[in-house]
mmCIF file of C-alpha atoms in Angstrom:
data_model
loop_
_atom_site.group_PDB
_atom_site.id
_atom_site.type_symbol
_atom_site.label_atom_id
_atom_site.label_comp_id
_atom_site.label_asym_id
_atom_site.label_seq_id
_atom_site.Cartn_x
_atom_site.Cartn_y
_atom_site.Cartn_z
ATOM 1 C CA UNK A 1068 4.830 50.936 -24.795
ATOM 2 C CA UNK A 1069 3.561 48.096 -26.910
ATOM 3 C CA UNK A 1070 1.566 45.224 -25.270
ATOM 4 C CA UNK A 1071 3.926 42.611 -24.865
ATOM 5 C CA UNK A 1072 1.488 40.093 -26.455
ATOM 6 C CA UNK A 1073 2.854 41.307 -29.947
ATOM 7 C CA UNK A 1074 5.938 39.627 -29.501
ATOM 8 C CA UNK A 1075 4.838 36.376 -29.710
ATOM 9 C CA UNK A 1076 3.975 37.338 -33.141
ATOM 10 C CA UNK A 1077 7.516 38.612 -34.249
ATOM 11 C CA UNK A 1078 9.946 36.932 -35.963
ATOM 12 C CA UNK A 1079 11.960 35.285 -32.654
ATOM 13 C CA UNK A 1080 8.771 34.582 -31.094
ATOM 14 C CA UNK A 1081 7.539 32.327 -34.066
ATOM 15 C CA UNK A 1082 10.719 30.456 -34.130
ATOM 16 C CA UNK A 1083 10.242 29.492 -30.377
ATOM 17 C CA UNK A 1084 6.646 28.571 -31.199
ATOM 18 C CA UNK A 1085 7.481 26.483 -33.800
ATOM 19 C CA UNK A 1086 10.808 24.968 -31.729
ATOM 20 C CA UNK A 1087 7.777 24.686 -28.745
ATOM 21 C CA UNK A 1088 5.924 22.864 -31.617
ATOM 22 C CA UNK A 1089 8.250 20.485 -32.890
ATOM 23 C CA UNK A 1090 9.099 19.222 -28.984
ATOM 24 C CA UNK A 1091 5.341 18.739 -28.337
ATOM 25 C CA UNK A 1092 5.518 16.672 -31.070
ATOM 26 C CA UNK A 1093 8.251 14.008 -30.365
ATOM 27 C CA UNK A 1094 7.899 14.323 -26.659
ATOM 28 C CA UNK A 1095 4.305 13.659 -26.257
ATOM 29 C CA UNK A 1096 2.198 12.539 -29.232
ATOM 30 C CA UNK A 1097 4.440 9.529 -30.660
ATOM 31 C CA UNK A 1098 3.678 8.043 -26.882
ATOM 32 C CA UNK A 1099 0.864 5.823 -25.588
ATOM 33 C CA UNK A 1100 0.593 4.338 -21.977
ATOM 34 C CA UNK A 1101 0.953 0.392 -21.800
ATOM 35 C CA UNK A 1102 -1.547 0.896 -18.820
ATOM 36 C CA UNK A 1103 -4.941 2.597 -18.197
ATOM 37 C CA UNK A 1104 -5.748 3.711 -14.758
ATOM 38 C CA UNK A 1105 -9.504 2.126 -13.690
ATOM 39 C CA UNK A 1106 -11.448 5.767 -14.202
ATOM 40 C CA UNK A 1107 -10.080 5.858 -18.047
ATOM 41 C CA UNK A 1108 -11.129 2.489 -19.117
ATOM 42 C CA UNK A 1109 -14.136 2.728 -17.360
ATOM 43 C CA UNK A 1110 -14.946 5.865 -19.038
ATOM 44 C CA UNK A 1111 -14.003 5.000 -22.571
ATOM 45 C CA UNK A 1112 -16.734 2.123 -21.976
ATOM 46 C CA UNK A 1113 -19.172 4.508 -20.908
ATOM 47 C CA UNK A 1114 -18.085 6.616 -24.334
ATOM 48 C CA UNK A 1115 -18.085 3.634 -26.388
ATOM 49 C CA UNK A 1116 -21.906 2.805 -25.671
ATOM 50 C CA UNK A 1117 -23.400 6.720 -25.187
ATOM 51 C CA UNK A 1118 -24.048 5.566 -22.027
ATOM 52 C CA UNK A 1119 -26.224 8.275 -20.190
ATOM 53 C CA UNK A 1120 -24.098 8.189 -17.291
ATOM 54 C CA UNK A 1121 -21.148 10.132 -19.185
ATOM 55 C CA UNK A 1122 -22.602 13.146 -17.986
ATOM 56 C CA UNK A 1123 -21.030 12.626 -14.912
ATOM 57 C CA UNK A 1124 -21.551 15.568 -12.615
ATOM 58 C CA UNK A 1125 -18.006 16.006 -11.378
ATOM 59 C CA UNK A 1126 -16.546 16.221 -14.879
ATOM 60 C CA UNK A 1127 -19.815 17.384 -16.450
ATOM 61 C CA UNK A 1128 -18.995 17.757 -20.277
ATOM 62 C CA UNK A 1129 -15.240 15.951 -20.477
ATOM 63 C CA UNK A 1130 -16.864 12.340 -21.804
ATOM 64 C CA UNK A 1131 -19.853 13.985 -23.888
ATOM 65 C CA UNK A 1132 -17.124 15.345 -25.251
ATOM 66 C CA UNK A 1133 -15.221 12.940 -25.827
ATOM 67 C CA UNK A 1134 -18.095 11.054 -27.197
ATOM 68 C CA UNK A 1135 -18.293 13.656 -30.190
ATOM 69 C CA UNK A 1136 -14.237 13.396 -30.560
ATOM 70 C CA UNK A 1137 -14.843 9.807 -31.136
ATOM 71 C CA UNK A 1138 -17.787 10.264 -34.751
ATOM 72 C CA UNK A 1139 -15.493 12.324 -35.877
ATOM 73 C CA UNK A 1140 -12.192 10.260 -35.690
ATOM 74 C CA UNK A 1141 -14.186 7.481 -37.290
ATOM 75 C CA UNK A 1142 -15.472 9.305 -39.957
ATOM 76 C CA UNK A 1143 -11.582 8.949 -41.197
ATOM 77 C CA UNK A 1144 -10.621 5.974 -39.362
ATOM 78 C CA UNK A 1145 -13.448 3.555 -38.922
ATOM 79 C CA UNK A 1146 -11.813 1.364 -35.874
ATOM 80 C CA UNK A 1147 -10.756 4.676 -33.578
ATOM 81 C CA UNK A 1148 -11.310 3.675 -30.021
ATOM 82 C CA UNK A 1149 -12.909 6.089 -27.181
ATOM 83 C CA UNK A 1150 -8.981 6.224 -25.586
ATOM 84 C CA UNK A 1151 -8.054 7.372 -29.166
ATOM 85 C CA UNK A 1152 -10.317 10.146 -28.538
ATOM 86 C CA UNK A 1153 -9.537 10.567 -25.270
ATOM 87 C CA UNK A 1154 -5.969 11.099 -25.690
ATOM 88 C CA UNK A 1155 -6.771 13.785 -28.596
ATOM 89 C CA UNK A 1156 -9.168 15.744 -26.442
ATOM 90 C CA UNK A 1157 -6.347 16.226 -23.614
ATOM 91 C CA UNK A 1158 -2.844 16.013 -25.638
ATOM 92 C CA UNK A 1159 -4.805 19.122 -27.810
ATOM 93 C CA UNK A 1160 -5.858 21.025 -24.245
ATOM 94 C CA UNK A 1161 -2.511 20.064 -22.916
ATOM 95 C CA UNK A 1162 -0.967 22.520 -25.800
ATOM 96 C CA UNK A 1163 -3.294 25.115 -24.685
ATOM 97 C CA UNK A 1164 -1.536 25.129 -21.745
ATOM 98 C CA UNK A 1165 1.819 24.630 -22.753
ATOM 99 C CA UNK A 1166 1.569 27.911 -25.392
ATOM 100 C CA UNK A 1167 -0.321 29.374 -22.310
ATOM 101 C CA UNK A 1168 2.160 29.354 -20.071
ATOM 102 C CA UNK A 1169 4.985 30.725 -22.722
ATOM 103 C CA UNK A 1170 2.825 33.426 -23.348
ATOM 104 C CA UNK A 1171 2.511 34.264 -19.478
ATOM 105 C CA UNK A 1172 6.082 33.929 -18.814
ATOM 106 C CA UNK A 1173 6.782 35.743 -21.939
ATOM 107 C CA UNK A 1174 4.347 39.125 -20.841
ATOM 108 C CA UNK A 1175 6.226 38.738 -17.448
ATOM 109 C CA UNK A 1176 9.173 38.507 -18.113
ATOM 110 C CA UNK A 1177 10.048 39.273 -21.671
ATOM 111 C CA UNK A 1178 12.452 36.943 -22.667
ATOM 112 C CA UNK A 1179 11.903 34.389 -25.174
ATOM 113 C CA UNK A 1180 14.218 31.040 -23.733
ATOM 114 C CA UNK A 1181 12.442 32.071 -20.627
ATOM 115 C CA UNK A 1182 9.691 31.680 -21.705
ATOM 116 C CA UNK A 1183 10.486 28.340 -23.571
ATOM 117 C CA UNK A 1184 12.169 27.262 -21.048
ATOM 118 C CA UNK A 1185 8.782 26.944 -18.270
ATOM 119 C CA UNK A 1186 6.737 25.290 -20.900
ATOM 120 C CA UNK A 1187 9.127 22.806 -21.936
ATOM 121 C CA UNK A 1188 9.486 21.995 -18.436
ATOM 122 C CA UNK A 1189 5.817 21.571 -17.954
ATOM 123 C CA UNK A 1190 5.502 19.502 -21.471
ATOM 124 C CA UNK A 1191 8.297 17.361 -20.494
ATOM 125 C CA UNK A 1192 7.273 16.855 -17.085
ATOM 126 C CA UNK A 1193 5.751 13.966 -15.518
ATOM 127 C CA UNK A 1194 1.935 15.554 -15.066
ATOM 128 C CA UNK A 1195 1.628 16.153 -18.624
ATOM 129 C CA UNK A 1196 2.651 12.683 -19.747
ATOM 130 C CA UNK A 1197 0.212 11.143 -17.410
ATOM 131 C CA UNK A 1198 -2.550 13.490 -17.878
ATOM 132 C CA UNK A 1199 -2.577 13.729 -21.484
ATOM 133 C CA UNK A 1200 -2.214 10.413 -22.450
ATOM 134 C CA UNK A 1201 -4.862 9.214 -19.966
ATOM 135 C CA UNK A 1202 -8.429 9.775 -20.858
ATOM 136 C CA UNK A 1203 -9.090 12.004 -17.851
ATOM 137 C CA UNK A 1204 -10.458 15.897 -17.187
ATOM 138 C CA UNK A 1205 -7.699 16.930 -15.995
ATOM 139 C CA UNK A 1206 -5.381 18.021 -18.491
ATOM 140 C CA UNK A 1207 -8.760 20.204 -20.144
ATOM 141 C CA UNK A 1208 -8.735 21.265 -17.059
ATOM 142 C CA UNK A 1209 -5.327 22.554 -16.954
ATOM 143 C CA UNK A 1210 -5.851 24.370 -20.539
ATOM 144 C CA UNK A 1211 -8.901 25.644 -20.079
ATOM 145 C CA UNK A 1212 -7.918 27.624 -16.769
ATOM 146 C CA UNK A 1213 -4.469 28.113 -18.439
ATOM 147 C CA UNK A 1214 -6.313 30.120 -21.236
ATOM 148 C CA UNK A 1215 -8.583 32.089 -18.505
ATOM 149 C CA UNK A 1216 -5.100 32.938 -16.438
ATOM 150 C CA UNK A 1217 -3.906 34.117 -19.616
ATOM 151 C CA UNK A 1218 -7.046 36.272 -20.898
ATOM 152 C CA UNK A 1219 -7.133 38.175 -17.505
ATOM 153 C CA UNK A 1220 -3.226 38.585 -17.486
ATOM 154 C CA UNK A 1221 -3.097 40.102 -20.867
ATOM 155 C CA UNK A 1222 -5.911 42.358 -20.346
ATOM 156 C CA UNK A 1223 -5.673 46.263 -19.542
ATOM 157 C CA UNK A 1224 -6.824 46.973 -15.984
ATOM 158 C CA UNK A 1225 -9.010 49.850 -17.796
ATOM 159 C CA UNK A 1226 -10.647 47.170 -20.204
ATOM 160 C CA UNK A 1227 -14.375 46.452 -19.996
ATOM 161 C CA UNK A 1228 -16.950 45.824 -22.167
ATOM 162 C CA UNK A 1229 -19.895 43.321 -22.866
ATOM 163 C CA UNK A 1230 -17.727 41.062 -25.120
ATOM 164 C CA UNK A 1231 -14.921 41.130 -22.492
ATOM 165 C CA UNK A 1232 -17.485 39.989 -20.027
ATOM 166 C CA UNK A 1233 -18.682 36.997 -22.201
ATOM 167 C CA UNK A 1234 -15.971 35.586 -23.115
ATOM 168 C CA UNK A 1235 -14.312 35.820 -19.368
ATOM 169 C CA UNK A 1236 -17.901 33.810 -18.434
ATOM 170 C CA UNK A 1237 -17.478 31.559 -20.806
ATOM 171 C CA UNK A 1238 -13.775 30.628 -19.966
ATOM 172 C CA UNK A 1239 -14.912 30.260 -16.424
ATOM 173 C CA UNK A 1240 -17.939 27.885 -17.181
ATOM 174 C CA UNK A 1241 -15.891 25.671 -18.917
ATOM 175 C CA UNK A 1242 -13.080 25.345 -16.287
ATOM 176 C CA UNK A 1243 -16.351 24.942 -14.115
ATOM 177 C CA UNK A 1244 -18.047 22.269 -16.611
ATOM 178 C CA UNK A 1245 -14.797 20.126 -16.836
ATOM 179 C CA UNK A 1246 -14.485 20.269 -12.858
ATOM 180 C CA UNK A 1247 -17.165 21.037 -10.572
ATOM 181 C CA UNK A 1248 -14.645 21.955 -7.863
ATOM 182 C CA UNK A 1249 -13.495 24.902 -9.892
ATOM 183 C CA UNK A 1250 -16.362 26.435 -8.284
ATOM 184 C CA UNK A 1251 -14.060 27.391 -5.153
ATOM 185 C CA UNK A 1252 -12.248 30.144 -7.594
ATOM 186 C CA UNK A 1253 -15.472 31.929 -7.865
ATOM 187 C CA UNK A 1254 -14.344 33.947 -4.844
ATOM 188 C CA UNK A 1255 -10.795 35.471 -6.064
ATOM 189 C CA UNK A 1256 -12.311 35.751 -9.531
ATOM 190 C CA UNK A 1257 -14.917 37.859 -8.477
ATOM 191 C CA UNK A 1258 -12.000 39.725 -6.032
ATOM 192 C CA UNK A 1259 -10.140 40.067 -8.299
ATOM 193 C CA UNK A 1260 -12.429 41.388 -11.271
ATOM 194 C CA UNK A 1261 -13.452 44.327 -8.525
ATOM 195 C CA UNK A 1262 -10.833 45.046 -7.449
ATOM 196 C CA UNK A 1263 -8.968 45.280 -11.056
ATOM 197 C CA UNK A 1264 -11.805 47.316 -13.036
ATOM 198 C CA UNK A 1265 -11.934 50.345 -11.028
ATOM 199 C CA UNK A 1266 -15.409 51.660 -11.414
ATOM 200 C CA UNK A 1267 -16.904 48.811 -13.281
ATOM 201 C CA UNK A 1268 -15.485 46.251 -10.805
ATOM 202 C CA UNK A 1269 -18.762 45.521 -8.989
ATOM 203 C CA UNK A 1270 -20.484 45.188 -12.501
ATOM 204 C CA UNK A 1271 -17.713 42.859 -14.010
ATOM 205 C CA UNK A 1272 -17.265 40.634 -11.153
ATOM 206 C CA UNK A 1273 -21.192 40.118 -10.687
ATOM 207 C CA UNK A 1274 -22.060 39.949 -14.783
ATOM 208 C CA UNK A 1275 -18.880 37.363 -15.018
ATOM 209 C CA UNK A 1276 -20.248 34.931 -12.190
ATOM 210 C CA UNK A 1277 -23.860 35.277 -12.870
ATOM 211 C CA UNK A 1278 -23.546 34.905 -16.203
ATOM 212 C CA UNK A 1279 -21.220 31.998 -15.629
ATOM 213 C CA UNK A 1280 -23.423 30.490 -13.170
ATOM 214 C CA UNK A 1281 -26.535 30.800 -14.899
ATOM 215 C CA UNK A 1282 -24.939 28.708 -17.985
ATOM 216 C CA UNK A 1283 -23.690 25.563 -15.684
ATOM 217 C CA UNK A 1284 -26.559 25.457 -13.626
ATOM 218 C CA UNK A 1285 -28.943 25.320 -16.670
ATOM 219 C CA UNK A 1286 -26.449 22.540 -18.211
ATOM 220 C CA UNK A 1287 -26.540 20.587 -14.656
ATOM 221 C CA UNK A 1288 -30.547 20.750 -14.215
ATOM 222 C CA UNK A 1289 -30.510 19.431 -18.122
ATOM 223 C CA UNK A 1290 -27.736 16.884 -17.469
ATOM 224 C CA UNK A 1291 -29.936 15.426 -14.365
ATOM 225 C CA UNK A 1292 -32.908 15.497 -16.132
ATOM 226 C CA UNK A 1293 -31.051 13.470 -18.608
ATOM 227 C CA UNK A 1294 -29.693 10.812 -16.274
ATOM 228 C CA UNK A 1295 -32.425 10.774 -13.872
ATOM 229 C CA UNK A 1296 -35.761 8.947 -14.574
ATOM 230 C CA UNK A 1297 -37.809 11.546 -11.926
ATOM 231 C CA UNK A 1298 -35.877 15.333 -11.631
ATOM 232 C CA UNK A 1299 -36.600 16.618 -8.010
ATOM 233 C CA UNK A 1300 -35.191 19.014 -6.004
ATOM 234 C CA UNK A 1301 -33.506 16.392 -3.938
ATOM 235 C CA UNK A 1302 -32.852 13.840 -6.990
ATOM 236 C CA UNK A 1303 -31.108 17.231 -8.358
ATOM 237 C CA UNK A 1304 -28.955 17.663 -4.805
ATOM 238 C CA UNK A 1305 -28.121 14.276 -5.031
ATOM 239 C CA UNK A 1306 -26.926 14.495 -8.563
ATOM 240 C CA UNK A 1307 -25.058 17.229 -8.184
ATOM 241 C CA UNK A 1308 -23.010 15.624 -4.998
ATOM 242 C CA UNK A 1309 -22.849 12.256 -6.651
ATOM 243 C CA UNK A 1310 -18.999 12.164 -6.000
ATOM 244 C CA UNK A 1311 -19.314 12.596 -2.482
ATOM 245 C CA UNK A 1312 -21.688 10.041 -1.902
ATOM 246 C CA UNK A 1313 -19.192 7.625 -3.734
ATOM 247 C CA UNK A 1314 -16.205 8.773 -1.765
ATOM 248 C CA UNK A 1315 -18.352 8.356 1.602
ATOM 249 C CA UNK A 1316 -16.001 6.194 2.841
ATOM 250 C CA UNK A 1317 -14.435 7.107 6.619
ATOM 251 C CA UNK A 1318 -11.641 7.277 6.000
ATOM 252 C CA UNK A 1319 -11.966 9.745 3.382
ATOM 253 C CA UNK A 1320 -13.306 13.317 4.331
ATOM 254 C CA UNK A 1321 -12.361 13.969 8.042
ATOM 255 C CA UNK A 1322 -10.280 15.644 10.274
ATOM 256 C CA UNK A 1323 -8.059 12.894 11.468
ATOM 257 C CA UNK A 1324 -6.622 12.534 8.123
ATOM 258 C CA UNK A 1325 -4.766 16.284 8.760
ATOM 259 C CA UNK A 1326 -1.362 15.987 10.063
ATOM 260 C CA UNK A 1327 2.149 17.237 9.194
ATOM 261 C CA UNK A 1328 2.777 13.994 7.785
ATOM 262 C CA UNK A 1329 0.195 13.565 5.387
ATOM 263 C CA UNK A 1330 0.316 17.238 4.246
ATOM 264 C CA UNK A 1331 4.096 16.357 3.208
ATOM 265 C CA UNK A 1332 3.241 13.266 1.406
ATOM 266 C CA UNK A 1333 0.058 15.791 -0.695
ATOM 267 C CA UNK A 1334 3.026 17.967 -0.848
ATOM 268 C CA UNK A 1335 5.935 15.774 -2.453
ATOM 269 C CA UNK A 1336 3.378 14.495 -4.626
ATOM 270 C CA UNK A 1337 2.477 17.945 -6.319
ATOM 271 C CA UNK A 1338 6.328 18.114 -6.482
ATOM 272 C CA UNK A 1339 6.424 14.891 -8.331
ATOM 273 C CA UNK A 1340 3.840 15.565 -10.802
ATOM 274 C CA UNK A 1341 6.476 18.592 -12.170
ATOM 275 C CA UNK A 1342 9.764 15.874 -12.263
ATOM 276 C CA UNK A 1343 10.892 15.231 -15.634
ATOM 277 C CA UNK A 1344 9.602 12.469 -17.666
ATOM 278 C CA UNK A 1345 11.793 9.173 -17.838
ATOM 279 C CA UNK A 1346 10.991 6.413 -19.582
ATOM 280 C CA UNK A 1347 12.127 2.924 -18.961
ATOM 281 C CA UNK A 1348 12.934 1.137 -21.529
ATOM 282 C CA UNK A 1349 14.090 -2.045 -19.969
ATOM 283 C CA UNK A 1350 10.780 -4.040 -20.431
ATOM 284 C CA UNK A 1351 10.761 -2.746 -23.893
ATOM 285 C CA UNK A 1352 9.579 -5.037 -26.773
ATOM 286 C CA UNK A 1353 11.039 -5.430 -30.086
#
């Protein structure tokens, strides 16, 4: 039986690609926000100047990033903005998880409108809008764990080797680099590398994370050392939990806040971010 990866390559498949094309295009790159949430601008300032701080430990490489994005738009337009940057960085990650999520629909289910269907309705929905047109980590995020989903769902159980196992790492540290809570998947990765590789489980699951961890850490203890006049051991804790000092606020972070209630409201609004776009065009300007 063929791998069902091939398909996307066949004639039908590269007429939904290019249909999947053509609706990224006039659904999502024509658009701009009229409004920047506070952590965009404020980050596109930090971009703007090179200021040290955009290695910020929660989003480790998203504005560095960004900051490269930026020389090379001006080299062909001189007055490109960091949100112009921004907003190419996650519309182009956004697209990795669009064609992602075809292609994992696709393997599962083998049918092409399927499988166009469930990523229009993620491009068209409400989190991609947002997300991509807002300088912000999270729509790298999305692709880059969208391509790591994909890599271990389109791999043979049976299939091992020391390429396989660096390119699996690397996926992972970059999920890892453009969110430090991606961390918390460490544990069903690693389950789910052993228990998938039969007798090199142990081995892939260990070489994977190590590897993995060995290649954020070393970019954290650099990044702090960066930021951080004096690099200590507790300068280096402190760095690394920067984001929880700054959301040290009581009412954040404790036990009270769990209720039925509020897990409905976190609920409806991981609903929400999947509604379809609308756009209002009563305050329009002509």
């Amino acid at each position: 039986m063929e791998d069902q990866p091939s398909a996307t390559f066949d004639p039908a498949g590269r007429r939904w690609l290019i249909l999947l094309f053509i609706l990224f295009a006039f659904t999502l790159i024509p658009f701009r926000p009229l409004e920047m949430i506070r952590d965009s601008v404020y980050w596109a300032g930090l971009v703007e100047t090179l200021d040290p701080r955009i290695w910020h430990p929660h989003h480790l490489i998203y504005m560095p990033i960004n900051a490269l994005l930026l020389e090379f738009l001006r080299i062909f337009y001189a007055d490109s903005t960091a949100i112009d940057a921004g907003q190419v960085h996650s519309a182009f990650w956004m697209l990795i998880a669009v064609l992602c999520t075809r292609a994992i629909a696709l393997k599962a289910t083998g049918s092409h409108p399927i499988a166009f269907l469930l990523a229009g309705l993620l491009l068209t929905s409400q989190m991609a809008w947002v997300f991509a047109m807002q300088p912000q980590a999270y729509a790298p995020l999305m692709g880059a764990l969208s391509l790591l989903l994909w890599t271990l769902f389109s791999t043979r159980p049976d299939e091992y080797s020391t390429a396989w196992m660096i390119k699996i790492a690397a996926l992972y540290a970059i999920t890892v680099l453009y969110h430090q809570a991606m961390v918390l998947i460490c544990f069903p990765l690693g389950y789910y590398l052993y228990s998938t590789k039969g007798k090199n489980g142990l081995r892939a699951a260990l070489m994977v994370l190590f590897t993995s961890g060995a290649v954020v850490l070393s970019l954290y203890i650099w990044a702090a050392s960066h930021v951080q006049e004096n690099l200590s051991l507790q300068s280096f804790i402190n760095y690394l939990t920067f984001f929880g000092q700054v959301m040290a606020d009581p009412k954040y972070f404790n036990f009270q806040n769990y209720s039925w209630a509020n897990s409905w409201v976190l609920l409806q609004s991981q609903f929400n971010a999947f509604q379809p776009l609308f756009i209002d065009t009563s305050k329009a300007h002509y």
